[in-house]
PDB file of C-alpha atoms in Angstrom:
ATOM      1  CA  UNK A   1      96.048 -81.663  19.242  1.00 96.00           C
ATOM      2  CA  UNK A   2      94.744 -78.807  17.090  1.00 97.00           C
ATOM      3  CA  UNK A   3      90.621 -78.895  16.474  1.00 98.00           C
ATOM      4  CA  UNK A   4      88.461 -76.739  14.902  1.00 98.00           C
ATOM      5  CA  UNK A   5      84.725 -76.946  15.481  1.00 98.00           C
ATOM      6  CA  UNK A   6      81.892 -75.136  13.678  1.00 98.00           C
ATOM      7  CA  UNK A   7      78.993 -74.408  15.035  1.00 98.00           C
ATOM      8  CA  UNK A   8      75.275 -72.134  13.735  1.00 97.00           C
ATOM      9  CA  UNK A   9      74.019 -74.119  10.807  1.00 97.00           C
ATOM     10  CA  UNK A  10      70.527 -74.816  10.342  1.00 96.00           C
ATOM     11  CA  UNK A  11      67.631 -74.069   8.106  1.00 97.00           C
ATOM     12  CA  UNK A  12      66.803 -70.159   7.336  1.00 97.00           C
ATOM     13  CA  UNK A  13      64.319 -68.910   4.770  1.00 97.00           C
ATOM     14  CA  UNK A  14      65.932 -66.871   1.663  1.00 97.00           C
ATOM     15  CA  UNK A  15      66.543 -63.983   1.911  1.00 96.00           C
ATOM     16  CA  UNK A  16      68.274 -64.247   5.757  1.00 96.00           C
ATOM     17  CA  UNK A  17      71.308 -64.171   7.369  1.00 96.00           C
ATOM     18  CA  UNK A  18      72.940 -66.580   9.486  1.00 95.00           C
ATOM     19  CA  UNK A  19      76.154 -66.215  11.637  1.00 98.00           C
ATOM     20  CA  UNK A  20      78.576 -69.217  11.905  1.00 98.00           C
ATOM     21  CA  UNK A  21      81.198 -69.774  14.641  1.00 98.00           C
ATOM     22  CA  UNK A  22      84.634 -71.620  14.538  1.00 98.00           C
ATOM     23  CA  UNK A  23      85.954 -72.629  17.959  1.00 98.00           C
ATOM     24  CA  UNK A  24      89.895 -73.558  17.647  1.00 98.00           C
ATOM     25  CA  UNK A  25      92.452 -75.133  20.254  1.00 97.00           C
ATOM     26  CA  UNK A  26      95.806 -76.918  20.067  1.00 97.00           C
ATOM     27  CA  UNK A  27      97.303 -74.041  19.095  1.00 97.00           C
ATOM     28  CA  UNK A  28      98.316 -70.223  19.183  1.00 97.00           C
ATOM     29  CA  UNK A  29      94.865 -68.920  17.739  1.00 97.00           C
ATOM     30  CA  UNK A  30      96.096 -65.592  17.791  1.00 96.00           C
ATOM     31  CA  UNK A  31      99.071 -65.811  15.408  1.00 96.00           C
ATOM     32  CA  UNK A  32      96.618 -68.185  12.957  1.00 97.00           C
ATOM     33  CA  UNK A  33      94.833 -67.293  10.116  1.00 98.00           C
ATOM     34  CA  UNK A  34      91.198 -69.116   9.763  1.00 98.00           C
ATOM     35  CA  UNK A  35      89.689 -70.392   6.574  1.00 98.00           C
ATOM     36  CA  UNK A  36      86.020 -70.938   5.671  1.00 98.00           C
ATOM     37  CA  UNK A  37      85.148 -73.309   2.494  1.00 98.00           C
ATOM     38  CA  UNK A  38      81.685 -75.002   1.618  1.00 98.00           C
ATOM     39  CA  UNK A  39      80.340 -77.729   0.283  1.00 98.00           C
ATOM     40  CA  UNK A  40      77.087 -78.248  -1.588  1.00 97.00           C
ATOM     41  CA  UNK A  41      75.454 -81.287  -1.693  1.00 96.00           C
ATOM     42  CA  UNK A  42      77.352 -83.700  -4.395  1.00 96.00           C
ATOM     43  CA  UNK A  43      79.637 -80.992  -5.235  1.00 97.00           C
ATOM     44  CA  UNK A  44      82.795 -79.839  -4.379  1.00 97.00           C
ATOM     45  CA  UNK A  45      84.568 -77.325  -2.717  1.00 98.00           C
ATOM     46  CA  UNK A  46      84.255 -74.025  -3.027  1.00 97.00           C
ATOM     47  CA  UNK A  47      86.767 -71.550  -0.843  1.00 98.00           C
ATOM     48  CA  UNK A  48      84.755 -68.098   0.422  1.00 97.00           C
ATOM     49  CA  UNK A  49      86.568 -66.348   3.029  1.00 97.00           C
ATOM     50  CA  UNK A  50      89.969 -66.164   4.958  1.00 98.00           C
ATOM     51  CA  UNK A  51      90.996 -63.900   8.172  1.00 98.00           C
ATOM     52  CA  UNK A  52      95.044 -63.324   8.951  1.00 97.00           C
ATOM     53  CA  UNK A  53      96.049 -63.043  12.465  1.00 97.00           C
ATOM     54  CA  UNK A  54      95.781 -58.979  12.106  1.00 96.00           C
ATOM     55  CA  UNK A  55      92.198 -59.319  10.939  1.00 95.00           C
ATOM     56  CA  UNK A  56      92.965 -58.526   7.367  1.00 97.00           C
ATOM     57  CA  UNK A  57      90.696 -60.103   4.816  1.00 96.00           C
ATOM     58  CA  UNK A  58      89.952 -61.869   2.035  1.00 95.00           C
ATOM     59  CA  UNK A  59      86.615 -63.414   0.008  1.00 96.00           C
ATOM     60  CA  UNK A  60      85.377 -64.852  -3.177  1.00 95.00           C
ATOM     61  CA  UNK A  61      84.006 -63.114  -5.309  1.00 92.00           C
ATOM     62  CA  UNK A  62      80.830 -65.293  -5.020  1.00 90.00           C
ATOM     63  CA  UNK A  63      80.431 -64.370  -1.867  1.00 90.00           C
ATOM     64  CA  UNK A  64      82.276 -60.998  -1.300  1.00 82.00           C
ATOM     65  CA  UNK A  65      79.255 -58.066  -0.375  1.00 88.00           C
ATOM     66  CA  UNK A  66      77.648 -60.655   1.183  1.00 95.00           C
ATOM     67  CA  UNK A  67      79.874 -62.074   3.858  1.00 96.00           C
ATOM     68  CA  UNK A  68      81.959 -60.322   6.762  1.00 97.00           C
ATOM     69  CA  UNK A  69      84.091 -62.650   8.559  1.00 97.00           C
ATOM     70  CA  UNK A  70      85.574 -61.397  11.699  1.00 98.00           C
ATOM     71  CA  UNK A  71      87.644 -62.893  14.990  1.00 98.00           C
ATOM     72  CA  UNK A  72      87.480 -63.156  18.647  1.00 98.00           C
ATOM     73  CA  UNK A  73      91.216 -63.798  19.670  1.00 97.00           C
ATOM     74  CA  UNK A  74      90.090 -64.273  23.422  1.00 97.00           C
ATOM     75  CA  UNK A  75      87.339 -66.709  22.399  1.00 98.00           C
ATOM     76  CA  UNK A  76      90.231 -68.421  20.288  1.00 98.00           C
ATOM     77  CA  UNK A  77      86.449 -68.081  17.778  1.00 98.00           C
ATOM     78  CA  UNK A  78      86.517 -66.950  13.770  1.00 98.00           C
ATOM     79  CA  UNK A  79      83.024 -66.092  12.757  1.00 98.00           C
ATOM     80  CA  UNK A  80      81.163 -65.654   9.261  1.00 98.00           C
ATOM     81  CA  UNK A  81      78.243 -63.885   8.653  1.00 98.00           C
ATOM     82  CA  UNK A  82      76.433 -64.058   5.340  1.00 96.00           C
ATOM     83  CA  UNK A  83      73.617 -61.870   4.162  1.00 96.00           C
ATOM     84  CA  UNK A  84      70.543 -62.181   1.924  1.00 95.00           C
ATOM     85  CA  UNK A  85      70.760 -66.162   1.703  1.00 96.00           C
ATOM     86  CA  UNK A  86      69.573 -68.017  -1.352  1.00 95.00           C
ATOM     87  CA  UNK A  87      68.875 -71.825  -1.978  1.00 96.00           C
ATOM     88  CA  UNK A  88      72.570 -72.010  -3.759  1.00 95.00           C
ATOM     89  CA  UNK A  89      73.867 -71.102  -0.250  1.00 96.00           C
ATOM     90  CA  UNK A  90      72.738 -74.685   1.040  1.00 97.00           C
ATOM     91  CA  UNK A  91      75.974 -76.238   1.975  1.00 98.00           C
ATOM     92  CA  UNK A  92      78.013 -77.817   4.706  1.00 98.00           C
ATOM     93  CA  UNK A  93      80.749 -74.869   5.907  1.00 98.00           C
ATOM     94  CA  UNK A  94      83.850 -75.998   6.987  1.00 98.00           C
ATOM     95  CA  UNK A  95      86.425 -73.528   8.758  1.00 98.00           C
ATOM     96  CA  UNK A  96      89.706 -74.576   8.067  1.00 98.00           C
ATOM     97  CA  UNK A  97      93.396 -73.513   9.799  1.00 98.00           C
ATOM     98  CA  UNK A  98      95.614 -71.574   7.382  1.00 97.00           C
ATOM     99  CA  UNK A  99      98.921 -74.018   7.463  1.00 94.00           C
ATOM    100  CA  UNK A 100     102.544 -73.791   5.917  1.00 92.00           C
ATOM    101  CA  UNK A 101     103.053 -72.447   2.909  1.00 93.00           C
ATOM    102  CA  UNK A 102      99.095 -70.897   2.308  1.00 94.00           C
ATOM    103  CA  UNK A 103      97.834 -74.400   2.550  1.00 96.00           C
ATOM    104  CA  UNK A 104      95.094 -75.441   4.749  1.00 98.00           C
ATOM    105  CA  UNK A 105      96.077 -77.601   7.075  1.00 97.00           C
ATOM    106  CA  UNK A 106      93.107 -78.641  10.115  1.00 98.00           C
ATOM    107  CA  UNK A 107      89.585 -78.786   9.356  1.00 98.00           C
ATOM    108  CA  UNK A 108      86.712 -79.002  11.108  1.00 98.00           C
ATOM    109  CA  UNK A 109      83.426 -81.629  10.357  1.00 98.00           C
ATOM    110  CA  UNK A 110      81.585 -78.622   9.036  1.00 98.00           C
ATOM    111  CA  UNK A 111      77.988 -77.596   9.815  1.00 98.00           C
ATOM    112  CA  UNK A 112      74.975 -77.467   7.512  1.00 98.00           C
ATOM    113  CA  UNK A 113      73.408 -74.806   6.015  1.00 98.00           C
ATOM    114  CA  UNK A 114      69.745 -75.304   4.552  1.00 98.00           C
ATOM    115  CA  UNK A 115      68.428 -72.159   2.767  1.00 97.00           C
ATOM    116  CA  UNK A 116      64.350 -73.258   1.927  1.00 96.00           C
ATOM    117  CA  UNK A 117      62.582 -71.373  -0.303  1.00 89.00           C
TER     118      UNK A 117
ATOM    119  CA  UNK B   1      88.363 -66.280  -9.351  1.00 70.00           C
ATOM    120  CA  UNK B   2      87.340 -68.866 -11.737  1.00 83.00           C
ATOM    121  CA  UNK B   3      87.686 -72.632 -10.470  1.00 89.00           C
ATOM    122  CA  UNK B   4      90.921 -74.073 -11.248  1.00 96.00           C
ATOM    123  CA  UNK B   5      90.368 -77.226 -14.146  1.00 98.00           C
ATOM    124  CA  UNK B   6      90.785 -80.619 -12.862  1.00 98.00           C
ATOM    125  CA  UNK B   7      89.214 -83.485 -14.696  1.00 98.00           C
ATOM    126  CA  UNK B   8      85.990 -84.934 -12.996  1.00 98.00           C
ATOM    127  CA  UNK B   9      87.048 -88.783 -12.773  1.00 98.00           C
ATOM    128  CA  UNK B  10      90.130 -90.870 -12.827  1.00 98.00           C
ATOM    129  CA  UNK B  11      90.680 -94.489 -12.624  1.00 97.00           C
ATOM    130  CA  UNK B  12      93.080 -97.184 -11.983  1.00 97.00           C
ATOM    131  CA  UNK B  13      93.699-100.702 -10.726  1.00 97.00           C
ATOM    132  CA  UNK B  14      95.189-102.277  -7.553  1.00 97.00           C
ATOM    133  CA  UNK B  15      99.434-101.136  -7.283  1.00 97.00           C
ATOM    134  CA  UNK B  16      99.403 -98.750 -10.474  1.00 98.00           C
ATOM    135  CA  UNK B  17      99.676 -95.321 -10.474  1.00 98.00           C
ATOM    136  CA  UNK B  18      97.755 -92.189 -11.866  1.00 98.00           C
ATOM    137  CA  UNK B  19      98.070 -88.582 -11.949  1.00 98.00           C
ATOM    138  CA  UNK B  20      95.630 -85.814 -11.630  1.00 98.00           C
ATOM    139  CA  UNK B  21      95.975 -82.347 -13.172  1.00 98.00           C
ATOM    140  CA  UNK B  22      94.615 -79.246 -12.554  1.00 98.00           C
ATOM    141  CA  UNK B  23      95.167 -75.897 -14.851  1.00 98.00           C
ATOM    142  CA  UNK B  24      95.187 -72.544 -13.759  1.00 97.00           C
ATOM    143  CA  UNK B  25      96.366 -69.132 -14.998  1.00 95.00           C
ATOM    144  CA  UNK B  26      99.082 -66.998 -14.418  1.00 92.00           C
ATOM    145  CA  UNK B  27      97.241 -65.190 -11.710  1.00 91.00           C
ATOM    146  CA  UNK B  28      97.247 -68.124  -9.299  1.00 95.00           C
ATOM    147  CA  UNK B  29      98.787 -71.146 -10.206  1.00 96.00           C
ATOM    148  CA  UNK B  30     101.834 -69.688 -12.644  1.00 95.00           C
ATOM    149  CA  UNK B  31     102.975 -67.410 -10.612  1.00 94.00           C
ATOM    150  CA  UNK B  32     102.923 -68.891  -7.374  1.00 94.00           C
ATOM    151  CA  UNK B  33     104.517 -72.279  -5.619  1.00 95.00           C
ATOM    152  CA  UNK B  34     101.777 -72.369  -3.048  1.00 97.00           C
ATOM    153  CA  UNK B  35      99.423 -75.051  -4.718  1.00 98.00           C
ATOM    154  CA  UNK B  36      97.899 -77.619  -2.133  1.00 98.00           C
ATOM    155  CA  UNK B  37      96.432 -80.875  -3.210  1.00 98.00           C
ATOM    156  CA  UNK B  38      93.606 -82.648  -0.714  1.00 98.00           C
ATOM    157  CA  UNK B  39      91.815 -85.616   0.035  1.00 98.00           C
ATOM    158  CA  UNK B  40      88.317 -86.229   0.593  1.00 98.00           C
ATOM    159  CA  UNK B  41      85.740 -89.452   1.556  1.00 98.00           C
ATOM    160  CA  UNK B  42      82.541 -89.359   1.498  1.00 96.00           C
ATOM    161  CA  UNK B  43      80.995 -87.856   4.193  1.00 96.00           C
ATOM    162  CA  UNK B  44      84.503 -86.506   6.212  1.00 97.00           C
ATOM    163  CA  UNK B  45      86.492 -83.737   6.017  1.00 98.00           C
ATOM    164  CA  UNK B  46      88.995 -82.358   3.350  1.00 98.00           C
ATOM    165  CA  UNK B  47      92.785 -83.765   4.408  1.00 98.00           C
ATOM    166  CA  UNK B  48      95.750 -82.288   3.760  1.00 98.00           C
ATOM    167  CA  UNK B  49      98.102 -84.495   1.581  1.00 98.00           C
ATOM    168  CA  UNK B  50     100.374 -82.342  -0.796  1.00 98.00           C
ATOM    169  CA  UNK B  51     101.335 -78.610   0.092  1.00 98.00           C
ATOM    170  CA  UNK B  52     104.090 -75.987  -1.410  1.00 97.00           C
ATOM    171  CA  UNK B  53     103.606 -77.904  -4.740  1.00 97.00           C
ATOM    172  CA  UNK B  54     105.621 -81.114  -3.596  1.00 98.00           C
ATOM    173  CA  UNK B  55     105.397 -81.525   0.096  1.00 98.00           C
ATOM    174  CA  UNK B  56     104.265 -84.237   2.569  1.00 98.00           C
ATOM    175  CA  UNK B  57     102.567 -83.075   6.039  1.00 97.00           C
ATOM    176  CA  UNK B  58     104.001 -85.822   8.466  1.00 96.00           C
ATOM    177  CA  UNK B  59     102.419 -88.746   8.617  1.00 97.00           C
ATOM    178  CA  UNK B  60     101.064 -88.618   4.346  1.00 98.00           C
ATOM    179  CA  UNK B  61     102.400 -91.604   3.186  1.00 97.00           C
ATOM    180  CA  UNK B  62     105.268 -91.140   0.058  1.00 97.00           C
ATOM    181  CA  UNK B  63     103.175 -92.604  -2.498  1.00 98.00           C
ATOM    182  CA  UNK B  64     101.269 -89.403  -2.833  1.00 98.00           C
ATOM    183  CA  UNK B  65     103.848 -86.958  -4.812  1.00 98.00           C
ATOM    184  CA  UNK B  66     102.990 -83.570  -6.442  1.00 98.00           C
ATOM    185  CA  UNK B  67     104.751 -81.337  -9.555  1.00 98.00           C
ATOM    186  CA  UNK B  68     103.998 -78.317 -11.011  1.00 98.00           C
ATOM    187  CA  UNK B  69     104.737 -76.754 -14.917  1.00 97.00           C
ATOM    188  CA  UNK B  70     103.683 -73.567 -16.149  1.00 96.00           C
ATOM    189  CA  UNK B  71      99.966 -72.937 -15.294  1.00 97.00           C
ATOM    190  CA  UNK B  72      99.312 -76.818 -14.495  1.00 98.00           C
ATOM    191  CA  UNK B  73      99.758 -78.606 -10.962  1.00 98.00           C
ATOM    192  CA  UNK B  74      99.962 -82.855 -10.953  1.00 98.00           C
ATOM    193  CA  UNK B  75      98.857 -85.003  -8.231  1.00 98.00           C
ATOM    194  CA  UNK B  76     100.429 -88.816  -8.330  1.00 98.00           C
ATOM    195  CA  UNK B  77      99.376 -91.593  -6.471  1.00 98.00           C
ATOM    196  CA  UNK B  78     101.892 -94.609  -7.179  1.00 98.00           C
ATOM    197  CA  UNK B  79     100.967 -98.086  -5.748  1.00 98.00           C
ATOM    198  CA  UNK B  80      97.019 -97.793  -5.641  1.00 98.00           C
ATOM    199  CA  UNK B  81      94.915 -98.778  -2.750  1.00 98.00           C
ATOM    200  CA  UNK B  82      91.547 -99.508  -2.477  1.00 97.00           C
ATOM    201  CA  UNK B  83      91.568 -96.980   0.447  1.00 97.00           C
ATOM    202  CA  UNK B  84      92.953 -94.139  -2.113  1.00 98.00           C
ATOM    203  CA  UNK B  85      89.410 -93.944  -3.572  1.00 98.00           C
ATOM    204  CA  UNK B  86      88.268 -90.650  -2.782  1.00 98.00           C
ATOM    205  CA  UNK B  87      87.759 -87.348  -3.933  1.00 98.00           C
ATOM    206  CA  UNK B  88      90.643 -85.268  -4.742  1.00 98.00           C
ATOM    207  CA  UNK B  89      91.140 -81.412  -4.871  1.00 98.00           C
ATOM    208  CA  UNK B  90      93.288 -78.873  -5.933  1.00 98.00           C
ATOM    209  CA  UNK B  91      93.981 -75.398  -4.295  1.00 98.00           C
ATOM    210  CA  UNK B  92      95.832 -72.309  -5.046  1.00 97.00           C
ATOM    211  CA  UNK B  93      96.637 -69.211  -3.200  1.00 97.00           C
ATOM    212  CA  UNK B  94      95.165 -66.727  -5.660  1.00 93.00           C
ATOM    213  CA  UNK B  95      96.625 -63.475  -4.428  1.00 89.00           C
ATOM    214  CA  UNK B  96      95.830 -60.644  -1.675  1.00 89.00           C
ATOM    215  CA  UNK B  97      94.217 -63.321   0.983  1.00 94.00           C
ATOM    216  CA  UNK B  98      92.608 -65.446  -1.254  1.00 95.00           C
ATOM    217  CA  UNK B  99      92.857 -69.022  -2.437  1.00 97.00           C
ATOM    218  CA  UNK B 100      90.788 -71.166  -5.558  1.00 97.00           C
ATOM    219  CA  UNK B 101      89.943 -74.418  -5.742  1.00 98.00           C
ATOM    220  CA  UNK B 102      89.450 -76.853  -8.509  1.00 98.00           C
ATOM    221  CA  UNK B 103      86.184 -78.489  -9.216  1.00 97.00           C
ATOM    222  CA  UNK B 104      87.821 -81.924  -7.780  1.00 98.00           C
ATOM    223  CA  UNK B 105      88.520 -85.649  -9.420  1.00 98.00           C
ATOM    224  CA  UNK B 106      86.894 -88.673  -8.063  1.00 98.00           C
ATOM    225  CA  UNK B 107      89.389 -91.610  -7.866  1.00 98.00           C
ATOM    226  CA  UNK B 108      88.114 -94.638  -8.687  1.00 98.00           C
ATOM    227  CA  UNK B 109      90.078 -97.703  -7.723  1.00 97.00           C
ATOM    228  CA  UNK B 110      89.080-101.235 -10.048  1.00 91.00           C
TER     229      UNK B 110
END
């Protein structure tokens, strides 16, 4: 069955960087696109990034100068790296597979991001 | 890439049936029949429920239905369950790789 699983949260001081990782299985990872959304605490969701199967790219433009997502096909791994963190950046980040029709279709349980001040 | 509109809170009681919107522009919503509609509890992940505007992933049950008209998406949930309260989001592709969500709805069920 298809999973996703995200992994590098924790607490960094503003101003940092922090690299999250996306394992995936269940599927073909290399003909997938991968997703990544967050979530602030009591708030909703809020989409920031997206990598095709060719590595082409995508990002909000909350986010976009600040992130580089990239892709390890033989790791079946999606990764996100964001820059020059701020307190608004705490969040849980979910990665998410891109599905039919430019819907998202598998998600992971996401993994906390505390940015302290 | 503003947030697409949906209203904050909905309501209904036990076997009726409500419906969500969420507004967009012509730059994501309008001009494109990829809108995706999700479900969320507290403390889990996002679920798929509505995708291409009006369809089910297997195993969504048929009470869950979605539309679309001009700029504005619709979410319906006929015969509410208690298990249908949740949070409930909206999502567009937006163009060149990107997608926008709305702000979501909480469902409250009497």
């Amino acid at each position: 069955q298809v999973q996703m699983m995200e992994s590098g949260g924790g607490v960094v001081q503003s101003g940092g960087s922090l690299k999250l990782s996306c394992v995936a299985s269940g599927f073909i990872f290399s003909v997938s696109g991968i997703h990544w959304v967050r979530q602030s605490p009591g708030k909703g969701l809020e989409w920031l990034s997206f990598i095709r199967h060719d590595g082409d790219d995508g990002y909000a433009e909350s986010v976009n100068g600040r992130c580089t997502v990239s892709r390890d096909d033989s790791k079946s791994t999606v990764f996100l790296e964001i820059h020059s963190l701020r307190p608004e950046d705490t969040a849980v980040y979910f990665c998410a597979r891109d599905g039919k029709s430019s819907s998202l279709d598998y998600w992971g349980q996401g993994t906390l991001v505390i940015v302290s001040s | 890439q503003s947030a697409l509109t949906q209203p904050a809170s909905v309501s209904g009681s036990p076997g009726q049936s409500i419906t969500i919107s969420c507004t967009g522009t012509s730059g994501n919503i309008g001009n494109y029949r990829l809108v995706s509609w999700y479900q969320q509890h507290p403390g889990k992940a996002p679920k798929l429920i509505i995708y291409e505007v009006t369809e089910r992933p297997s195993g969504v049950s048929d009470r869950f239905s979605g539309s679309k008209s001009g700029n504005t998406a619709s979410l319906t949930i006929s015969g509410l369950q208690t298990g249908d309260e949740a949070a409930y989001y909206c999502c567009s592709y937006g163009g060149r790789n990107t997608r926008v969500f709305g702000g979501g709805t909480k469902l409250t069920v009497l």
